Each structure stands twice: as C-alpha cells, then as structure tokens.
Amino acid sequence: MIKYIVMDIDGTLLNSKNEISKKTKDILISFQKNGGKLILASGRSYQRLLPIASQLCMNRYGGFLIEVDGIGFYNIETEKREILKEMNLLEVQSLIQYLMSLDCEVQVCEENAIYAYIPERLIPIKEKIRKERNLDKDFPWTSGPWDFIFDMRKAYSSIYYFEDCSEIKGKIRKIQIMDYETHIEEVFQSLNKTFKNQFEFFRTSYRQIEILPFGYSKGKTLKHIMKLNHIHRNEILSFGDGENDVSLFEQTEKSYAMGQAKEYVKQHASHITKSNNEDGIYYALKKEGF
C-alpha cells in the first residue's frame, strides 16, 4: 500500500509555467486527506520549497522537504531542519577553476547568496535577451535551467559576480553549470573523467549540471528519512524527470519518469507517465487507483 509520494519539483510537479495544475494539486491533497504524506525532493532550498508545500496543504498534513538535491531535509510537522553536508572553498577551489577554464557559466550556491562566473562569450547572448525583453538594469545576468537570463533573486537574497575564486565566501551548498546542451554534454563527460569519486555530478536538465559533495543525493537522503520513519520500499511512490531523480527511483519499488525525461532517466524508472505539461503525476496516480 502506498503511504508516501516523493516527487521532484521542476519538470515534474511544476509545469513549464512554473505552476501546479489543478488536477495534480487536487489529487495530491486528496491523497493526504486519506492518510498519505508527501515528500518534495528538489535542487531548491527549503525556503523556496515551503510555498509549494503550502499550496499542497502540507502544513496541515505534514511531510518532508529534501533540499538542495539531498544535502539537507526539513520535517514540516516538527519544523526541524537538518543539514547533512556543506563544502568550503578549499574543497572546491580546483573544481571551480577547472570549470572556468572550460568557458561555461558557473554558479556557486550558498545558503542565501549565489556567486556567478559568466564567460565573455555568453555576454552578447544575454545582452540581446535583456534588450529584447526590456529588462531593468538591476535584473540579474544569471542563467536558469531553461533560459540564459533567469531571476535568481527569489532564491538568493544576494547575487555576486566573480572573476577569481578568492571572492567566494561562506559555506557552499552546491555548484551548478548552465550552458548550451552540446557544451553541457562535453563538460559532463570531462568532469566525470577528471573529478571521478570526488563529487557527484547530475544533469538536471538539458542545459544544467548540478554538483554535490561526493556520496550525497536525493535518494541517499530519502533513504535516511525512510529509515528514521520506518518507511518500506513498497510504501513509497517516486516521480522525477532528471538524472538526479534516478537516485529516488533506486529507493522505491515503484517509480515514474515524466514523459519528457531523457532516455537514461526512463530506463531507470519502473513506469513512464505523461509529461509535466500533460498532468503526468495526475495520470499516474489515477492509474494507481488514487
């Protein structure tokens, strides 16, 4: 019997308009009314997950938030947060310098700040987009997983642009790389060859790589939560669309890859549902009898 549903956010729970469809929201709330609990697992911090949890009424029913791809989690019922791992600059300095040498956009994420390195070749692309959209002068230059201009200010109170690693301060939660899909593929292969068994690398979208401390993932943290709460593999259902969601699939007996997911992700799921723009979670849950 399924007692828990764990799901990725971007590209899974949210559609391309950054919204939860009414069908999906209603069926997830109904699942909780009948005694089930939700677990949100994302690359986002828990501050950015709380509003989504509120939309799903998790503040009433409880549940968990797995944040920053598994470096921490938050118990909604007890309001307790546990950070499992952080990195310091010394640990990642050579990695950041290597990424800068590969001429890709690098974003170093702390708790409330992001440090971005933007290579010169991307500046004309971003300038063109800014002009076409008539963006304000203070609009961030940072890329997002789907676009070369994305406003990170809701996620991070401070955004800095760096040219040298020494400018980065504080404890680092994760590093992310944004670029064209072809370049991302080249960078991914290079990272796995050069820094194998030093960090975890995940292609979270066609244009994004996320880097975590070695040995940490959404799945590892889900396993930790399952152990603490005596949840069995056959009692939890997982949903995801990115390579970082495969680790969730590994912890659950039944899993669903979203319809738009890459073949690698689909191969590791026990089932495939419709895309995030086609109410994929809703249709999978209806198929499961909810």
JSON list of N, CA and C in Angstrom, two decimals, residues 13 38 40 84 108-109 119 140 187 227 236 242 265-266:
[
{"chain": "A", "resi": 13, "resn": "LEU", "atom": "N", "xyz": [6.59, 18.12, -10.77]},
{"chain": "A", "resi": 13, "resn": "LEU", "atom": "CA", "xyz": [5.38, 18.65, -10.14]},
{"chain": "A", "resi": 13, "resn": "LEU", "atom": "C", "xyz": [4.92, 19.93, -10.85]},
{"chain": "A", "resi": 38, "resn": "LEU", "atom": "N", "xyz": [3.35, 13.53, 1.67]},
{"chain": "A", "resi": 38, "resn": "LEU", "atom": "CA", "xyz": [4.16, 13.92, 0.51]},
{"chain": "A", "resi": 38, "resn": "LEU", "atom": "C", "xyz": [5.59, 14.24, 0.94]},
{"chain": "A", "resi": 40, "resn": "LEU", "atom": "N", "xyz": [8.74, 16.35, -0.96]},
{"chain": "A", "resi": 40, "resn": "LEU", "atom": "CA", "xyz": [9.21, 17.12, -2.10]},
{"chain": "A", "resi": 40, "resn": "LEU", "atom": "C", "xyz": [10.73, 17.03, -2.13]},
{"chain": "A", "resi": 84, "resn": "LEU", "atom": "N", "xyz": [23.00, 17.99, 6.19]},
{"chain": "A", "resi": 84, "resn": "LEU", "atom": "CA", "xyz": [23.85, 16.81, 6.28]},
{"chain": "A", "resi": 84, "resn": "LEU", "atom": "C", "xyz": [25.28, 17.09, 5.83]},
{"chain": "A", "resi": 108, "resn": "VAL", "atom": "N", "xyz": [27.97, 29.27, -7.92]},
{"chain": "A", "resi": 108, "resn": "VAL", "atom": "CA", "xyz": [28.32, 28.69, -6.62]},
{"chain": "A", "resi": 108, "resn": "VAL", "atom": "C", "xyz": [27.26, 29.13, -5.61]},
{"chain": "A", "resi": 109, "resn": "CYS", "atom": "N", "xyz": [26.52, 28.18, -5.06]},
{"chain": "A", "resi": 109, "resn": "CYS", "atom": "CA", "xyz": [25.35, 28.49, -4.24]},
{"chain": "A", "resi": 109, "resn": "CYS", "atom": "C", "xyz": [25.63, 28.30, -2.76]},
{"chain": "A", "resi": 119, "resn": "PRO", "atom": "N", "xyz": [31.20, 33.64, -18.56]},
{"chain": "A", "resi": 119, "resn": "PRO", "atom": "CA", "xyz": [32.24, 33.79, -19.58]},
{"chain": "A", "resi": 119, "resn": "PRO", "atom": "C", "xyz": [31.87, 34.86, -20.62]},
{"chain": "A", "resi": 140, "resn": "PRO", "atom": "N", "xyz": [19.16, 40.36, -12.78]},
{"chain": "A", "resi": 140, "resn": "PRO", "atom": "CA", "xyz": [20.36, 39.51, -12.75]},
{"chain": "A", "resi": 140, "resn": "PRO", "atom": "C", "xyz": [20.78, 39.00, -14.13]},
{"chain": "A", "resi": 187, "resn": "VAL", "atom": "N", "xyz": [31.09, 19.08, -21.03]},
{"chain": "A", "resi": 187, "resn": "VAL", "atom": "CA", "xyz": [31.54, 19.38, -19.67]},
{"chain": "A", "resi": 187, "resn": "VAL", "atom": "C", "xyz": [31.25, 18.22, -18.74]},
{"chain": "A", "resi": 227, "resn": "LYS", "atom": "N", "xyz": [14.41, 5.39, 6.80]},
{"chain": "A", "resi": 227, "resn": "LYS", "atom": "CA", "xyz": [14.91, 4.64, 7.95]},
{"chain": "A", "resi": 227, "resn": "LYS", "atom": "C", "xyz": [14.40, 5.25, 9.26]},
{"chain": "A", "resi": 236, "resn": "ILE", "atom": "N", "xyz": [6.19, 3.56, -0.85]},
{"chain": "A", "resi": 236, "resn": "ILE", "atom": "CA", "xyz": [6.50, 4.90, -1.38]},
{"chain": "A", "resi": 236, "resn": "ILE", "atom": "C", "xyz": [6.60, 4.87, -2.90]},
{"chain": "A", "resi": 242, "resn": "GLY", "atom": "N", "xyz": [14.78, 14.22, -14.05]},
{"chain": "A", "resi": 242, "resn": "GLY", "atom": "CA", "xyz": [16.20, 14.47, -14.26]},
{"chain": "A", "resi": 242, "resn": "GLY", "atom": "C", "xyz": [17.08, 13.34, -13.77]},
{"chain": "A", "resi": 265, "resn": "VAL", "atom": "N", "xyz": [16.90, 8.46, -17.91]},
{"chain": "A", "resi": 265, "resn": "VAL", "atom": "CA", "xyz": [16.01, 8.52, -16.75]},
{"chain": "A", "resi": 265, "resn": "VAL", "atom": "C", "xyz": [14.88, 7.50, -16.90]},
{"chain": "A", "resi": 266, "resn": "LYS", "atom": "N", "xyz": [14.31, 7.42, -18.09]},
{"chain": "A", "resi": 266, "resn": "LYS", "atom": "CA", "xyz": [13.21, 6.48, -18.34]},
{"chain": "A", "resi": 266, "resn": "LYS", "atom": "C", "xyz": [13.65, 5.04, -18.14]}
]
